[in-house]
CSV table of C-alpha atoms in Angstrom, one decimal:
chain,number,residue,atom,x,y,z
D,134,MET,CA,-2.3,66.1,-69.5
D,135,SER,CA,-4.9,64.7,-72.0
D,136,LYS,CA,-7.9,66.7,-72.9
D,137,ALA,CA,-10.2,64.1,-71.1
D,138,LEU,CA,-8.2,64.5,-67.9
D,139,GLU,CA,-8.3,68.3,-68.2
D,140,ILE,CA,-12.2,68.2,-68.5
D,141,ASP,CA,-12.4,65.8,-65.6
D,142,SER,CA,-10.2,68.0,-63.5
D,143,SER,CA,-12.3,71.1,-64.4
D,144,ARG,CA,-15.5,69.3,-63.4
D,145,ARG,CA,-14.0,68.3,-60.0
D,146,SER,CA,-12.9,71.9,-59.4
D,147,LEU,CA,-16.3,73.2,-60.4
D,148,LEU,CA,-18.1,70.7,-58.1
D,149,LYS,CA,-15.7,71.6,-55.3
D,150,TYR,CA,-16.4,75.3,-55.5
D,151,THR,CA,-20.1,74.8,-56.0
D,152,VAL,CA,-20.3,72.7,-52.8
D,153,ALA,CA,-18.1,75.2,-50.9
D,154,GLY,CA,-20.4,78.0,-52.1
D,155,LEU,CA,-23.5,76.2,-51.0
D,156,LEU,CA,-22.0,75.5,-47.6
D,157,ALA,CA,-21.0,79.1,-47.2
D,158,GLY,CA,-24.5,80.2,-48.1
D,159,PHE,CA,-26.0,77.9,-45.5
D,160,GLY,CA,-23.4,79.0,-42.9
D,161,GLY,CA,-24.3,82.6,-43.4
D,162,ARG,CA,-27.9,81.9,-42.5
D,163,LEU,CA,-27.4,79.4,-39.7
D,164,LEU,CA,-24.2,80.2,-37.9
D,165,PRO,CA,-25.1,83.6,-36.6
D,166,HIS,CA,-28.0,82.0,-34.7
D,167,VAL,CA,-26.0,79.1,-33.5
D,168,SER,CA,-22.9,81.0,-32.5
D,169,SER,CA,-25.0,83.8,-30.9
D,170,ALA,CA,-27.3,81.5,-28.9
D,171,TYR,CA,-24.3,79.5,-27.6
D,172,ALA,CA,-21.6,82.2,-27.5
D,173,ALA,CA,-19.4,82.0,-24.5
D,174,THR,CA,-17.7,84.5,-22.2
D,175,GLU,CA,-14.0,84.7,-21.5
D,176,GLY,CA,-14.4,82.0,-18.9
D,177,GLY,CA,-16.4,79.7,-21.1
D,178,ALA,CA,-19.9,80.5,-19.7
D,179,LYS,CA,-22.7,81.1,-22.1
D,180,ALA,CA,-23.9,84.7,-21.6
D,181,LEU,CA,-27.1,86.6,-22.0
D,182,VAL,CA,-27.3,90.4,-21.5
D,183,VAL,CA,-31.0,91.3,-20.9
D,184,TYR,CA,-32.1,94.8,-19.9
D,185,TYR,CA,-34.8,97.5,-19.9
D,186,SER,CA,-33.9,101.0,-20.8
D,187,ARG,CA,-36.2,104.0,-21.0
D,188,SER,CA,-33.8,106.9,-21.7
D,189,GLY,CA,-31.0,104.9,-23.2
D,190,ASN,CA,-28.6,105.0,-20.3
D,191,THR,CA,-29.1,101.3,-19.3
D,192,ARG,CA,-28.8,100.4,-23.0
D,193,ALA,CA,-25.4,102.0,-23.2
D,194,VAL,CA,-24.1,100.0,-20.2
D,195,ALA,CA,-25.7,96.8,-21.6
D,196,GLU,CA,-23.9,97.3,-24.9
D,197,ALA,CA,-20.6,97.9,-23.1
D,198,ILE,CA,-21.0,94.6,-21.2
D,199,HIS,CA,-22.0,92.8,-24.4
D,200,ALA,CA,-19.0,94.1,-26.2
D,201,ALA,CA,-16.8,92.8,-23.4
D,202,VAL,CA,-18.3,89.3,-22.9
D,203,GLY,CA,-20.1,88.5,-26.1
D,204,GLY,CA,-23.1,86.2,-26.0
D,205,ASP,CA,-26.6,87.4,-26.7
D,206,ILE,CA,-28.2,90.8,-25.9
D,207,VAL,CA,-32.0,91.4,-25.5
D,208,GLU,CA,-33.8,94.6,-24.8
D,209,LEU,CA,-37.0,94.0,-22.8
D,210,GLN,CA,-40.0,95.9,-24.2
D,211,PRO,CA,-43.4,96.1,-22.5
D,212,VAL,CA,-46.4,95.6,-24.7
D,213,THR,CA,-47.6,99.0,-23.7
D,214,PRO,CA,-44.8,101.6,-23.7
D,215,TYR,CA,-44.4,103.9,-20.7
D,216,PRO,CA,-45.5,107.5,-21.2
D,217,GLU,CA,-43.1,109.9,-22.8
D,218,ALA,CA,-43.5,112.4,-20.0
D,219,TYR,CA,-41.0,111.6,-17.2
D,220,ARG,CA,-43.4,112.4,-14.3
D,221,ALA,CA,-46.1,110.3,-15.8
D,222,THR,CA,-43.7,107.4,-16.1
D,223,THR,CA,-42.5,107.7,-12.5
D,224,ASP,CA,-46.1,107.8,-11.2
D,225,GLN,CA,-47.0,104.7,-13.2
D,226,ALA,CA,-43.9,102.9,-12.0
D,227,LYS,CA,-44.7,103.7,-8.4
D,228,GLN,CA,-48.3,102.4,-8.8
D,229,GLU,CA,-47.0,99.2,-10.5
D,230,LEU,CA,-44.5,98.6,-7.7
D,231,ALA,CA,-47.1,99.2,-5.0
D,232,SER,CA,-49.7,96.8,-6.6
D,233,GLY,CA,-47.2,94.2,-7.6
D,234,TYR,CA,-48.1,94.6,-11.3
D,235,LYS,CA,-45.7,93.2,-13.8
D,236,PRO,CA,-46.2,94.6,-17.3
D,237,PRO,CA,-46.4,92.0,-20.1
D,238,LEU,CA,-43.5,91.9,-22.5
D,239,LYS,CA,-43.6,91.9,-26.3
D,240,ASP,CA,-41.4,89.0,-27.0
D,241,ARG,CA,-40.2,85.7,-25.5
D,242,ILE,CA,-36.6,84.7,-25.1
D,243,GLY,CA,-35.9,81.3,-26.5
D,244,HIS,CA,-33.6,78.7,-25.1
D,245,ILE,CA,-33.1,80.4,-21.7
D,246,GLU,CA,-31.7,77.1,-20.5
D,247,ALA,CA,-28.7,77.5,-22.8
D,248,TYR,CA,-27.2,80.3,-20.7
D,249,ASP,CA,-25.0,80.0,-17.7
D,250,VAL,CA,-24.8,83.7,-16.7
D,251,VAL,CA,-27.4,86.3,-17.2
D,252,PHE,CA,-26.5,90.0,-17.0
D,253,VAL,CA,-29.7,91.8,-15.8
D,254,GLY,CA,-29.9,95.6,-16.4
D,255,SER,CA,-32.4,98.2,-15.3
D,256,PRO,CA,-32.7,101.8,-14.3
D,257,ASN,CA,-33.3,102.3,-10.6
D,258,TRP,CA,-37.0,103.0,-10.2
D,259,TRP,CA,-38.2,103.7,-6.7
D,260,GLY,CA,-35.2,101.9,-5.2
D,261,THR,CA,-35.4,98.7,-7.3
D,262,VAL,CA,-35.6,97.3,-10.8
D,263,ALA,CA,-38.2,98.5,-13.4
D,264,GLY,CA,-41.4,96.7,-14.0
D,265,PRO,CA,-40.3,95.0,-17.3
D,266,VAL,CA,-37.3,93.5,-15.4
D,267,ARG,CA,-39.5,92.2,-12.6
D,268,THR,CA,-41.6,90.6,-15.3
D,269,PHE,CA,-38.6,88.9,-16.9
D,270,LEU,CA,-37.3,87.7,-13.5
D,271,SER,CA,-40.7,86.2,-12.6
D,272,GLU,CA,-41.4,84.5,-16.0
D,273,TYR,CA,-38.1,82.7,-16.6
D,274,ASP,CA,-36.5,79.9,-14.7
D,275,LEU,CA,-33.1,81.1,-13.7
D,276,ALA,CA,-32.4,78.5,-11.1
D,277,GLY,CA,-28.7,77.5,-11.0
D,278,LYS,CA,-27.6,80.4,-13.2
D,279,ARG,CA,-25.3,83.3,-12.2
D,280,ILE,CA,-27.1,86.6,-12.3
D,281,ALA,CA,-25.0,89.7,-12.7
D,282,PRO,CA,-27.1,92.9,-12.0
D,283,PHE,CA,-26.3,96.3,-13.4
D,284,ILE,CA,-28.2,99.4,-12.5
D,285,THR,CA,-28.2,103.0,-13.8
D,286,HIS,CA,-29.2,105.7,-11.4
D,287,GLU,CA,-28.9,109.4,-10.5
D,288,GLY,CA,-27.8,109.0,-6.9
D,289,SER,CA,-29.6,106.0,-5.5
D,290,ALA,CA,-27.0,103.5,-6.7
D,291,LEU,CA,-28.2,99.8,-6.5
D,292,GLY,CA,-30.9,100.6,-4.0
D,293,ARG,CA,-32.5,97.3,-3.0
D,294,SER,CA,-32.4,95.9,-6.6
D,295,VAL,CA,-29.9,93.1,-5.7
D,296,ALA,CA,-31.9,92.0,-2.7
D,297,ASP,CA,-35.1,92.0,-4.8
D,298,ILE,CA,-33.5,90.0,-7.6
D,299,LYS,CA,-32.5,87.4,-5.0
D,300,THR,CA,-36.1,87.3,-3.9
D,301,PHE,CA,-37.3,86.7,-7.4
D,302,CYS,CA,-34.6,84.1,-8.1
D,303,PRO,CA,-33.9,82.3,-4.8
D,304,LYS,CA,-32.2,79.3,-6.6
D,305,ALA,CA,-29.8,81.5,-8.7
D,306,VAL,CA,-26.4,82.8,-7.6
D,307,VAL,CA,-26.7,86.6,-7.6
D,308,LEU,CA,-23.4,88.3,-8.0
D,309,ASP,CA,-22.2,91.7,-6.9
D,310,GLY,CA,-24.0,94.4,-8.8
D,311,LEU,CA,-22.7,97.3,-10.9
D,312,ALA,CA,-24.2,100.8,-10.3
D,313,VAL,CA,-23.5,103.4,-13.0
D,314,ARG,CA,-24.7,107.0,-12.9
D,315,GLY,CA,-26.8,107.8,-15.9
D,316,SER,CA,-24.7,110.8,-16.7
D,317,ARG,CA,-21.7,108.4,-17.1
D,318,ALA,CA,-23.4,105.6,-18.9
D,319,ALA,CA,-22.1,106.4,-22.4
D,320,SER,CA,-18.5,106.3,-21.2
D,321,ALA,CA,-18.8,103.5,-18.6
D,322,GLN,CA,-16.5,101.0,-20.3
D,323,GLY,CA,-13.8,101.4,-17.6
D,324,GLU,CA,-16.4,100.8,-14.8
D,325,VAL,CA,-17.8,97.8,-16.7
D,326,ALA,CA,-14.3,96.3,-17.2
D,327,ALA,CA,-13.4,96.7,-13.5
D,328,TRP,CA,-16.7,95.1,-12.5
D,329,LEU,CA,-16.3,92.2,-14.8
D,330,ARG,CA,-12.9,91.5,-13.3
D,331,LYS,CA,-14.4,91.7,-9.8
D,332,ILE,CA,-17.0,89.1,-10.5
D,333,GLY,CA,-14.6,86.9,-12.4
D,334,MET,CA,-15.8,87.5,-15.9
D,335,GLY,CA,-13.2,89.9,-17.3
D,336,LYS,CA,-9.6,90.0,-18.2
């Protein structure tokens, strides 16, 4: 090979790796957003796991679901946090439920229309979903989507949470809910897997 050809070959190789490097750099910034926002479950449905958790129990179940189905996961956070004292929180939650108050949320979820199935998680507060979850259900158009409720509790199971979700989202398909005792939330992977199979979203 002549010296001129060697130089030309080197320039082409340098250009090739430079372009590849630039594309990799862009991919590192853009792909996580794109792949996350449009990630699909095992059956091809685009999934969102959205939940409110005060003590961490519902978060543990939400993370187990997210690990199994992929997609996006969002923790709902009220603008004004609930009191640290348990009794003060339960009293406030009871007042909110009685008055119909829906606490404002800190953040908005973009591209809600991109999701086919929405896993909605909450602790069981006074027999139903917590205030931040009621806010979410009332502020977003979930018509035509499948909603899969999951609830953590200490004996009250699903309560009327599924019925209330159907009331908030009359044009959605509300699937059978999952109830997990708070004391078992950290090790609920088996319960989650069985439930996902039951509603047609697991192996």
